[in-house]
Coordinates of C-alpha atoms in Angstrom, one line a residue:
M1 CA 4.0 -28.8 -7.6
F2 CA 3.3 -25.1 -7.7
G3 CA 4.5 -22.2 -5.6
A4 CA 3.7 -18.4 -5.5
S5 CA 5.8 -15.8 -3.7
V6 CA 5.8 -12.1 -3.4
P7 CA 8.0 -9.5 -1.7
S8 CA 6.4 -7.8 1.3
G9 CA 8.5 -5.3 3.1
G10 CA 11.3 -7.1 4.9
F11 CA 10.3 -10.7 4.0
N12 CA 8.5 -12.9 1.5
I13 CA 5.5 -15.1 1.5
R14 CA 4.7 -18.1 -0.7
L15 CA 2.3 -21.0 -1.1
F16 CA 4.0 -24.4 -1.5
N17 CA 3.1 -27.9 -2.7
G18 CA -0.4 -26.9 -3.8
N19 CA -2.4 -27.7 -6.9
N20 CA -1.8 -24.3 -8.5
V21 CA 0.0 -21.0 -7.7
C22 CA -2.9 -19.9 -5.4
S23 CA -3.1 -22.9 -3.0
G24 CA -0.6 -24.6 -0.8
R25 CA 1.3 -24.6 2.5
V26 CA 1.9 -21.1 3.8
E27 CA 5.6 -20.3 4.2
V28 CA 7.2 -17.0 5.1
Y29 CA 10.8 -15.8 4.6
H30 CA 12.5 -14.3 7.6
D31 CA 16.2 -13.8 8.5
G32 CA 17.5 -15.6 5.5
Q33 CA 15.3 -18.7 5.6
W34 CA 11.9 -20.0 4.6
G35 CA 9.6 -21.4 7.3
S36 CA 6.1 -22.6 7.9
V37 CA 3.1 -21.2 9.9
C38 CA 1.5 -23.1 12.7
D39 CA -2.2 -23.8 12.4
D40 CA -3.1 -22.8 16.0
N41 CA -6.0 -20.4 15.7
W42 CA -5.6 -20.4 11.9
D43 CA -8.9 -19.3 10.3
M44 CA -10.5 -17.7 7.2
N45 CA -9.5 -14.2 8.3
D46 CA -5.8 -15.3 8.2
A47 CA -6.3 -17.0 4.8
E48 CA -8.0 -13.9 3.5
V49 CA -4.9 -11.8 4.2
V50 CA -2.6 -14.4 2.6
C51 CA -4.7 -14.5 -0.6
R52 CA -4.8 -10.7 -0.8
E53 CA -1.1 -10.4 -0.2
L54 CA -0.3 -12.8 -3.1
G55 CA -2.9 -11.2 -5.4
C56 CA -4.8 -14.5 -5.5
G57 CA -8.4 -13.3 -5.0
T58 CA -10.3 -14.2 -1.9
A59 CA -9.9 -17.2 0.5
L60 CA -11.9 -20.4 -0.1
N61 CA -10.4 -22.5 2.7
A62 CA -8.1 -22.2 5.7
L63 CA -6.5 -25.6 6.1
N64 CA -4.9 -27.3 9.1
K65 CA -2.8 -30.3 10.0
A66 CA -0.3 -30.1 7.2
Y67 CA -3.0 -30.6 4.5
F68 CA -0.3 -29.8 1.8
G69 CA 2.4 -31.8 3.4
Q70 CA 4.9 -31.0 6.2
G71 CA 7.5 -28.3 5.8
S72 CA 11.2 -29.0 6.5
G73 CA 12.4 -25.5 7.7
P74 CA 11.7 -23.8 11.0
V75 CA 8.2 -22.9 12.2
L76 CA 8.3 -19.1 12.0
L77 CA 4.8 -18.0 13.0
D78 CA 2.3 -19.2 15.5
D79 CA -1.0 -18.0 16.9
V80 CA -1.6 -15.7 13.9
A81 CA -4.7 -13.6 14.5
C82 CA -5.7 -11.4 11.5
S83 CA -8.7 -9.1 11.4
G84 CA -9.1 -10.0 7.7
S85 CA -8.5 -6.4 6.5
K86 CA -4.7 -6.4 6.9
R87 CA -2.5 -6.1 3.8
S88 CA 0.2 -8.4 5.1
I89 CA 0.3 -11.4 7.4
T90 CA 3.1 -9.9 9.5
A91 CA 0.7 -6.9 10.2
C92 CA -1.5 -9.4 12.1
H93 CA -1.0 -10.3 15.7
H94 CA 1.4 -13.2 16.3
E95 CA 3.8 -14.5 19.0
G96 CA 6.9 -13.3 17.2
F97 CA 9.2 -14.9 14.6
G98 CA 10.3 -18.4 15.7
K99 CA 8.2 -18.5 18.9
H100 CA 5.8 -21.5 18.8
N101 CA 4.7 -24.7 20.4
C102 CA 4.1 -26.7 17.2
G103 CA 5.4 -29.4 15.0
H104 CA 5.3 -29.5 11.2
D105 CA 2.2 -31.8 11.4
E106 CA 0.4 -28.5 12.3
D107 CA 1.5 -26.6 9.2
A108 CA -1.2 -24.2 7.9
G109 CA -2.4 -23.9 4.3
V110 CA -4.8 -21.9 2.2
I111 CA -6.8 -22.2 -1.0
C112 CA -7.6 -19.0 -2.8
T113 CA -10.2 -18.3 -5.5
G114 CA -8.1 -16.7 -8.2
R115 CA -4.9 -16.7 -10.2
K116 CA -3.4 -13.6 -11.8
I117 CA -2.9 -13.9 -15.6
Y118 CA -0.8 -11.3 -17.5
N119 CA -0.5 -10.9 -21.3
V120 CA -3.4 -13.3 -22.1
H121 CA -3.3 -14.5 -25.7
N122 CA -4.7 -18.0 -25.8
H123 CA -7.9 -17.9 -23.9
P124 CA -11.4 -17.9 -25.5
M125 CA -12.5 -14.9 -23.3
F126 CA -9.9 -12.5 -24.6
D127 CA -9.1 -10.7 -27.9
K128 CA -5.6 -11.9 -28.8
T129 CA -4.7 -8.4 -30.2
V130 CA -5.2 -6.6 -26.9
H131 CA -2.8 -6.4 -23.9
Y132 CA -4.7 -7.2 -20.7
S133 CA -4.2 -7.5 -17.0
V134 CA -6.8 -9.9 -15.6
I135 CA -7.5 -11.8 -12.5
L136 CA -9.9 -14.8 -12.6
T137 CA -11.8 -15.1 -9.4
G138 CA -14.7 -17.0 -7.9
S139 CA -17.0 -14.0 -8.2
F140 CA -16.6 -12.2 -11.5
N141 CA -13.6 -11.4 -13.6
I142 CA -12.1 -8.0 -14.1
R143 CA -9.7 -6.4 -16.6
L144 CA -8.1 -3.0 -17.5
V145 CA -8.2 -2.1 -21.2
N146 CA -6.5 0.5 -23.4
G147 CA -4.1 1.7 -20.7
T148 CA -0.4 2.5 -21.0
D149 CA 0.5 -0.7 -19.1
T150 CA -1.1 -3.7 -17.3
C151 CA -2.2 -1.6 -14.4
S152 CA -4.1 1.3 -16.0
G153 CA -7.1 1.5 -18.3
K154 CA -10.8 1.3 -18.7
V155 CA -12.4 -1.1 -16.1
E156 CA -14.3 -4.0 -17.6
V157 CA -16.0 -6.9 -15.9
Y158 CA -17.0 -10.3 -17.3
H159 CA -20.6 -11.5 -16.5
S160 CA -22.9 -14.0 -18.2
G161 CA -20.6 -14.8 -21.0
Q162 CA -19.7 -11.2 -22.0
W163 CA -17.3 -8.3 -21.1
G164 CA -18.8 -4.9 -20.2
T165 CA -17.8 -1.6 -18.7
V166 CA -18.5 0.1 -15.4
C167 CA -20.4 3.4 -15.3
A168 CA -18.5 6.3 -13.7
N169 CA -21.5 7.7 -11.8
G170 CA -20.2 7.8 -8.2
W171 CA -16.9 6.3 -9.2
D172 CA -14.2 7.4 -6.8
M173 CA -10.8 6.6 -5.3
N174 CA -12.3 4.0 -3.0
D175 CA -13.6 2.0 -6.0
A176 CA -10.3 2.4 -7.8
E177 CA -8.4 1.2 -4.7
V178 CA -10.4 -2.0 -4.7
V179 CA -9.7 -2.6 -8.5
C180 CA -6.0 -2.0 -8.0
R181 CA -5.9 -4.4 -5.0
Q182 CA -7.8 -7.1 -6.9
L183 CA -5.4 -6.9 -9.8
G184 CA -2.3 -6.8 -7.5
C185 CA -1.4 -3.3 -8.9
G186 CA -0.5 -1.4 -5.7
A187 CA -2.3 1.8 -4.6
A188 CA -4.7 3.8 -6.8
V189 CA -3.4 7.0 -8.3
S190 CA -6.6 8.2 -10.0
A191 CA -10.2 7.2 -10.6
S192 CA -10.9 8.4 -14.1
H193 CA -14.2 9.4 -15.6
S194 CA -15.8 10.3 -18.9
A195 CA -14.3 7.4 -20.9
Y196 CA -10.8 8.7 -20.3
F197 CA -9.4 5.5 -21.8
G198 CA -11.9 5.4 -24.6
Q199 CA -15.5 4.2 -24.8
G200 CA -16.3 0.5 -24.6
S201 CA -18.2 -1.4 -27.2
G202 CA -20.0 -3.9 -25.0
P203 CA -22.8 -3.4 -22.5
I204 CA -22.5 -1.3 -19.4
L205 CA -22.7 -4.0 -16.7
L206 CA -22.2 -2.1 -13.4
Y207 CA -23.7 1.1 -12.2
E208 CA -23.5 3.1 -9.0
V209 CA -20.6 1.1 -7.6
A210 CA -19.9 2.1 -4.0
C211 CA -16.8 0.6 -2.4
S212 CA -15.6 1.4 1.1
G213 CA -12.1 0.9 -0.1
N214 CA -11.4 -2.1 2.1
E215 CA -13.0 -4.8 -0.1
N216 CA -10.9 -7.5 -1.7
T217 CA -12.8 -7.5 -5.0
L218 CA -15.1 -5.2 -6.9
S219 CA -17.9 -7.8 -6.6
N220 CA -17.9 -7.3 -2.8
C221 CA -18.8 -3.6 -3.3
S222 CA -22.5 -2.5 -3.4
H223 CA -23.9 -1.7 -6.9
S224 CA -27.3 -1.4 -8.6
G225 CA -27.1 -4.9 -10.2
F226 CA -25.7 -6.2 -13.4
G227 CA -27.1 -4.4 -16.5
Y228 CA -29.4 -2.1 -14.6
N229 CA -28.3 1.4 -15.3
Y230 CA -29.0 4.8 -16.7
C231 CA -25.5 5.4 -18.1
N232 CA -23.9 5.7 -21.5
L233 CA -20.5 4.7 -22.8
S234 CA -19.1 8.2 -22.6
K235 CA -19.1 7.7 -18.8
D236 CA -17.0 4.6 -18.7
A237 CA -14.9 4.3 -15.5
G238 CA -11.1 3.7 -15.4
V239 CA -8.2 3.5 -12.9
M240 CA -4.5 4.5 -12.8
P241 CA -2.8 2.4 -10.2
G242 CA 0.9 2.5 -9.3
S243 CA 3.2 5.2 -8.0
L244 CA 4.7 8.6 -8.9
N245 CA 8.2 9.8 -8.8
M246 CA 8.9 13.3 -7.4
T247 CA 11.7 15.7 -7.2
L248 CA 12.3 19.3 -6.1
K249 CA 14.1 21.8 -8.4
G250 CA 15.8 24.3 -6.1
N251 CA 18.8 25.0 -3.9
D252 CA 19.0 21.5 -2.4
R253 CA 17.1 18.2 -2.4
C254 CA 14.7 19.4 0.3
S255 CA 13.5 22.7 -1.1
G256 CA 12.4 23.7 -4.5
R257 CA 9.7 23.6 -7.2
V258 CA 7.7 20.4 -7.0
E259 CA 7.8 18.3 -10.1
I260 CA 6.3 14.8 -10.6
Y261 CA 6.8 12.2 -13.2
Y262 CA 3.7 10.8 -14.8
N263 CA 3.0 8.9 -18.0
G264 CA 6.6 9.3 -19.3
Q265 CA 7.1 13.0 -18.6
W266 CA 8.0 15.4 -15.8
G267 CA 5.6 18.2 -14.9
T268 CA 4.8 20.8 -12.3
V269 CA 2.0 21.3 -9.7
C270 CA -0.2 24.4 -9.7
D271 CA -0.3 26.4 -6.5
D272 CA -4.1 26.7 -6.3
D273 CA -5.1 25.8 -2.7
W274 CA -1.4 24.8 -2.1
D275 CA -0.8 24.9 1.7
M276 CA 1.2 23.5 4.5
Y277 CA -0.8 20.2 4.6
D278 CA 0.3 19.6 1.0
V279 CA 3.9 20.5 1.8
E280 CA 3.8 18.2 4.9
V281 CA 3.0 15.2 2.6
V282 CA 5.8 16.2 0.1
C283 CA 8.4 16.5 2.8
R284 CA 7.4 13.2 4.3
Q285 CA 7.4 11.4 0.9
L286 CA 10.9 12.7 0.1
G287 CA 12.3 11.9 3.6
C288 CA 13.0 15.6 4.1
G289 CA 11.7 16.2 7.6
R290 CA 8.9 18.6 8.5
A291 CA 7.2 21.3 6.4
V292 CA 8.6 24.8 6.8
S293 CA 6.9 26.8 4.1
A294 CA 4.5 26.4 1.1
P295 CA 5.8 29.1 -1.4
H296 CA 3.5 30.1 -4.3
N297 CA 4.0 32.0 -7.6
A298 CA 7.0 30.0 -9.0
H299 CA 9.1 30.9 -6.0
F300 CA 11.9 28.7 -7.4
G301 CA 11.4 29.6 -11.0
Q302 CA 9.0 28.5 -13.7
G303 CA 8.9 25.0 -15.0
S304 CA 8.9 24.2 -18.7
G305 CA 7.0 20.9 -18.9
P306 CA 3.2 20.2 -18.6
I307 CA 1.3 21.2 -15.5
L308 CA 0.2 17.8 -14.1
L309 CA -1.6 18.5 -10.9
D310 CA -4.0 21.3 -9.7
D311 CA -6.3 21.9 -6.7
V312 CA -4.3 19.5 -4.5
G313 CA -6.1 19.1 -1.2
C314 CA -4.0 17.0 1.2
Y315 CA -5.1 16.4 4.8
G316 CA -1.5 16.1 5.8
R317 CA -1.5 12.4 6.8
E318 CA -1.2 10.9 3.3
S319 CA 2.0 8.9 2.5
A320 CA 2.3 10.3 -1.0
L321 CA 1.1 13.4 -2.9
F322 CA -0.9 11.4 -5.5
K323 CA -3.0 10.0 -2.7
C324 CA -4.4 13.5 -1.9
P325 CA -7.5 14.8 -3.6
H326 CA -6.8 16.5 -6.9
R327 CA -8.1 17.1 -10.4
E328 CA -7.5 14.6 -13.1
F329 CA -3.9 14.5 -14.2
G330 CA -3.2 17.3 -16.7
E331 CA -6.5 19.2 -15.9
H332 CA -5.8 22.7 -14.6
D333 CA -6.5 26.4 -15.1
C334 CA -2.9 27.6 -14.3
S335 CA 0.2 28.9 -15.9
H336 CA 3.8 28.2 -14.9
G337 CA 3.8 31.5 -13.0
E338 CA 1.7 29.5 -10.4
D339 CA 4.1 26.6 -10.0
A340 CA 4.0 25.3 -6.4
S341 CA 7.1 24.9 -4.2
V342 CA 8.1 23.5 -0.8
I343 CA 10.7 24.2 1.8
C344 CA 11.3 21.3 4.2
S345 CA 13.4 21.2 7.4
G346 CA 15.9 19.0 5.5
K347 CA 16.3 16.3 8.1
N348 CA 14.2 13.7 10.0
D349 CA 14.3 13.6 13.8
I350 CA 13.8 9.9 13.5
S351 CA 15.8 7.1 11.9
L352 CA 15.7 3.3 11.5
I353 CA 19.1 1.8 12.2
N354 CA 20.8 -1.5 11.4
G355 CA 18.1 -2.8 9.0
T356 CA 18.4 -4.0 5.4
S357 CA 17.1 -0.6 4.1
R358 CA 16.3 2.9 5.4
C359 CA 12.7 1.7 6.0
C360 CA 13.4 -1.0 8.6
G361 CA 15.5 -1.1 11.7
R362 CA 15.9 0.0 15.3
A363 CA 13.9 3.1 16.0
E364 CA 16.0 6.1 17.1
I365 CA 15.0 9.7 17.6
Q366 CA 17.0 12.9 18.0
H367 CA 16.4 15.0 21.1
N368 CA 18.5 17.9 22.3
G369 CA 21.0 17.2 19.6
Q370 CA 21.5 13.6 20.6
W371 CA 20.2 10.3 19.1
G372 CA 18.7 7.7 21.4
T373 CA 16.5 4.6 21.2
V374 CA 12.8 3.8 22.0
C375 CA 11.8 1.2 24.6
D376 CA 9.5 -1.6 23.4
D377 CA 7.0 -1.4 26.4
D378 CA 3.5 -1.2 24.8
W379 CA 5.2 -0.9 21.3
D380 CA 2.6 -2.0 18.7
M381 CA 1.5 -1.6 15.1
N382 CA -0.1 1.8 15.8
D383 CA 3.3 3.1 16.9
A384 CA 5.0 1.5 13.9
E385 CA 2.5 3.0 11.5
V386 CA 3.4 6.5 12.7
V387 CA 7.1 5.8 12.3
C388 CA 6.6 4.6 8.8
R389 CA 4.5 7.6 7.9
E390 CA 7.1 10.0 9.4
M391 CA 9.9 8.3 7.5
G392 CA 7.9 8.3 4.2
C393 CA 8.2 4.6 4.1
G394 CA 4.6 3.4 3.3
R395 CA 2.6 1.2 5.7
A396 CA 3.8 -0.7 8.8
V397 CA 4.6 -4.4 8.3
S398 CA 5.9 -5.2 11.7
A399 CA 6.5 -3.7 15.2
T400 CA 9.6 -5.5 16.5
H401 CA 10.6 -6.0 20.1
S402 CA 13.6 -7.2 22.2
A403 CA 16.3 -5.4 20.2
H404 CA 15.5 -7.3 17.1
F405 CA 17.8 -5.0 15.1
G406 CA 20.5 -5.0 17.7
Q407 CA 21.0 -3.0 20.9
G408 CA 21.7 0.8 20.7
S409 CA 24.4 2.5 22.7
D410 CA 22.9 5.9 23.1
P411 CA 20.3 7.0 25.7
I412 CA 16.8 5.6 25.8
W413 CA 14.6 8.7 24.9
L414 CA 11.1 7.2 24.9
D415 CA 9.1 4.6 26.8
D416 CA 5.5 3.6 27.0
V417 CA 4.7 5.2 23.6
G418 CA 1.0 5.1 22.9
C419 CA 0.1 6.2 19.4
K420 CA -3.4 6.1 17.9
G421 CA -1.9 5.5 14.5
T422 CA -3.1 8.8 13.0
E423 CA -0.3 11.0 14.2
N424 CA 2.3 12.5 11.8
Y425 CA 5.3 12.2 14.2
L426 CA 6.2 9.8 16.9
T427 CA 6.8 12.6 19.4
Q428 CA 3.1 13.6 19.0
C429 CA 2.1 10.3 20.6
S430 CA 1.6 10.0 24.3
H431 CA 4.7 9.1 26.4
P432 CA 6.0 9.8 29.9
G433 CA 8.6 12.4 28.7
F434 CA 12.0 12.3 27.1
G435 CA 14.5 10.2 29.0
K436 CA 11.9 8.7 31.4
H437 CA 12.0 4.9 31.2
N438 CA 12.5 1.6 33.1
C439 CA 14.2 -0.2 30.2
G440 CA 17.5 -1.5 29.0
H441 CA 18.8 -1.6 25.5
S442 CA 17.7 -5.3 25.2
E443 CA 14.2 -3.8 24.9
D444 CA 15.0 -1.5 22.0
A445 CA 12.0 -1.2 19.6
G446 CA 12.2 -1.6 15.9
V447 CA 10.0 -1.2 12.8
V448 CA 9.6 -2.8 9.4
C449 CA 7.8 -0.7 6.8
S450 CA 6.4 -1.7 3.4
S451 CA 8.6 0.6 1.3
K452 CA 12.3 0.5 0.8

């Protein structure tokens, strides 16, 4: 008996009673207990999301009628309807936790193509002296080599009995995002070029890779074909997935010189092209409210470490500074006299209350100096996405209804919120006006975001 589980925002998902870690009955963890998923409308799009969420490659089969045996806990999800591009099963449409018309003879299951393997030492495909992060899939295999950990390095693929590199011509963040997703390594930090992690010794197998960024595996992206290229090993592609820590060195935690932690050291950001869009992202990422000012010229004093980022060009909607366009880490033409700084408002006008962390709970906003709730009429994932972005809490996992996180006692400030999902703040979304509603607190809206 095998099982695979992974944390995902406010709950877990696992495959149970299958033949390996990437097949089995689908179970989710909610409100302190594991439960199954009903197979009503269960299809390959739903299975695709489960496989992606578990880092198990792509979906081979979406199984019905308790193919992997009947569960014994509650049935937690029914009528799941994923588009296939979602990152989490709770981001898909469903009836709500515990709402169903099923028995355990309708428990849903999946079979995925791949199984993640870390620290491979006893497999004929791998050099026992090298530390790899690999996923074996039904398409082609992929690994990262010569990085500082299992989630960074030169990209290599396995085809026709041999490992080879990927040419960096056209290699960008969309391609890196797919590699990081396929390896279960989080979001992409950088798409490196010019053999940043050293030149490979095998053939160059892929050329002109062009991913949209939504694919599950690199093999799903367009490319010129295996072995057909006009590249050389000095152009090998690499990726740096993961996340960056950030702090502000100034008068308080929401104003100061921007410093980021990368590759074991703290460093500054150059102020070339530094503007309010960049500051907006920093303030959001640190939970410091809205952008007030984008000071230049080492306004809060010069740093002493390396200059790690230059030519940052945020659009203002990114969830983290490293997701904005920028030069390669450590590449710059600056001195510490150009260290970038931010001044944020220092507080959010939105909060998530009564959840297990600051990134899940009942949605409350502050208006005219008073906190109040949001009605769940028309409340959906677009609205939740904006809340998570404003809170600096990653992506939306769930948009909850019916006072899921308990009833508030303050006024109801918003009703009929209609976000497109691209707004930076909930109050930028359409609504009838502050205090105009036809709700009770039993309809208080809530949110679960991906980050804690």
